[in-house]
Amino acid sequence: MVGEIREVEGLRRDGMVVPIDLSVAEFSINHISYYTAIVRDVSLRKIQEQQDKAHLDELAHVTRIGLMGEMASGIAHEINQPLTAIVSYSQACINFIRAEKPDLAQLGNALNKTLEQALRAGQIIHHMRDFVKSKTRHRSTVDVNSLIQISISLCNSDLKHNNIIQELKLANNLPGIAIDGVQIEQVLLNLIRNSIDALKDLPLEIPRKLTIHTYLNQDNFIECRVKDNGKGIAEADQEKILTPFFTTKPDGMGMGLSICNSIIRAHHGVMSFSSYPGKGTTFYFTLPTQGKING
Ligand code: ADP
């Protein structure tokens, strides 16, 4: 008891029960031990603590609601892409069927693409549901270069349609890393789609280029760069583009980059960009090759 502070309840003279801190100190004079008890009324501190707790609870609630909002916008954003693709592939199928002599090979191809996109939408929903249900992340050892190949193949028709030349400079010494492959693929898809949007309005005489570069940087992090020679980002907009709901596109949601940023941060990496209006933009992100894989 000596030297400790105990929280006890005391009875005030007016009959009110109050919380008190009680501590006992020992000292000796001429080899005789004496004890002093210090009693402190801590009602005010208790009230303050309760207020702080209520405030923290409220904050946690607001944060949770904010996260749910972000998640809902995220789902809408991610699902919108495959749905748009499904709409255009289905439209193409209808056109093929209406032709005088329907080309079954083309029809089959378009149906396969529709199926691929529908499966992808399902995968995103499934993944988000798991994410909400538990904190367990789906991390496994993944080769970043192969995620890039998959993402490029998912955007291939858009790249071709917009005459974009793609160049992949992928290092062959990258170690497999423990990441959530679907999430990193979402990051890559977002960055590639943004580059396509930035490139598609360039005058025809300028070759449109998209380069994806991976390498192991000095800090032993995998670094991935997605570079385009598109219209670039106006200087005034550069500090806003990573914030939710900022968009310069008529049909944009402005959620893509803020989601990418959260995903990379949850993987203990960093995302950033450099952009020169009229010349192009490079987005880059890093991923640690070892160590912390919780998130
Ligand atoms: P959205 O694509 O729905 O607008 P994002 O968060 O992905 O949402 O992007 C926010 C904004 O950042 C875009 O509207 C655009 O102005 C700008 N941006 C992103 N990537 C590029 C890029 N590669 N080139 C030029 N501008 C870009």
GROMACS .gro file of C-alpha atoms and ligand atoms in nm, residues 194-195 198 228 232-233 241 246-249 252-257 281 283, ligand 1:
model
   46
  194ASN     CA    1  -0.630   0.756  -6.524
  195SER     CA    2  -0.339   0.754  -6.770
  198ALA     CA    3  -0.517   1.174  -6.966
  228ASP     CA    4   0.211   0.877  -6.932
  232GLY     CA    5  -0.070   1.639  -6.690
  233ILE     CA    6  -0.226   1.782  -6.375
  241ILE     CA    7  -0.603   1.498  -5.632
  246PHE     CA    8  -1.184   1.551  -5.610
  247THR     CA    9  -1.230   1.500  -5.982
  248THR     CA   10  -1.185   1.703  -6.298
  249LYS     CA   11  -1.382   1.453  -6.508
  252GLY     CA   12  -1.558   1.101  -6.237
  253MET     CA   13  -1.611   1.012  -5.872
  254GLY     CA   14  -1.276   1.130  -5.746
  255MET     CA   15  -1.237   0.822  -5.526
  256GLY     CA   16  -0.978   0.626  -5.725
  257LEU     CA   17  -0.658   0.789  -5.604
  281THR     CA   18   0.235   1.244  -6.521
  283PHE     CA   19   0.251   0.795  -6.039
  296ADP     P1   20  -1.149   1.017  -6.102
  296ADP     O1   21  -1.067   0.936  -6.199
  296ADP     O2   22  -1.284   0.960  -6.075
  296ADP     O3   23  -1.154   1.163  -6.133
  296ADP     P2   24  -0.921   0.986  -5.922
  296ADP     O4   25  -0.914   1.000  -5.773
  296ADP     O5   26  -0.870   0.860  -5.980
  296ADP     O6   27  -1.075   1.007  -5.958
  296ADP     O7   28  -0.845   1.108  -5.989
  296ADP     C1   29  -0.865   1.240  -5.942
  296ADP     C2   30  -0.818   1.340  -6.045
  296ADP     O8   31  -0.676   1.334  -6.057
  296ADP     C3   32  -0.869   1.317  -6.186
  296ADP     O9   33  -1.000   1.371  -6.204
  296ADP     C4   34  -0.766   1.391  -6.270
  296ADP    O10   35  -0.793   1.530  -6.272
  296ADP     C5   36  -0.637   1.374  -6.190
  296ADP     N1   37  -0.549   1.268  -6.246
  296ADP     C6   38  -0.527   1.146  -6.194
  296ADP     N2   39  -0.439   1.075  -6.268
  296ADP     C7   40  -0.402   1.156  -6.369
  296ADP     C8   41  -0.310   1.144  -6.480
  296ADP     N3   42  -0.239   1.032  -6.503
  296ADP     N4   43  -0.297   1.251  -6.563
  296ADP     C9   44  -0.367   1.366  -6.542
  296ADP     N5   45  -0.454   1.383  -6.439
  296ADP    C10   46  -0.472   1.281  -6.355
   0.00000   0.00000   0.00000
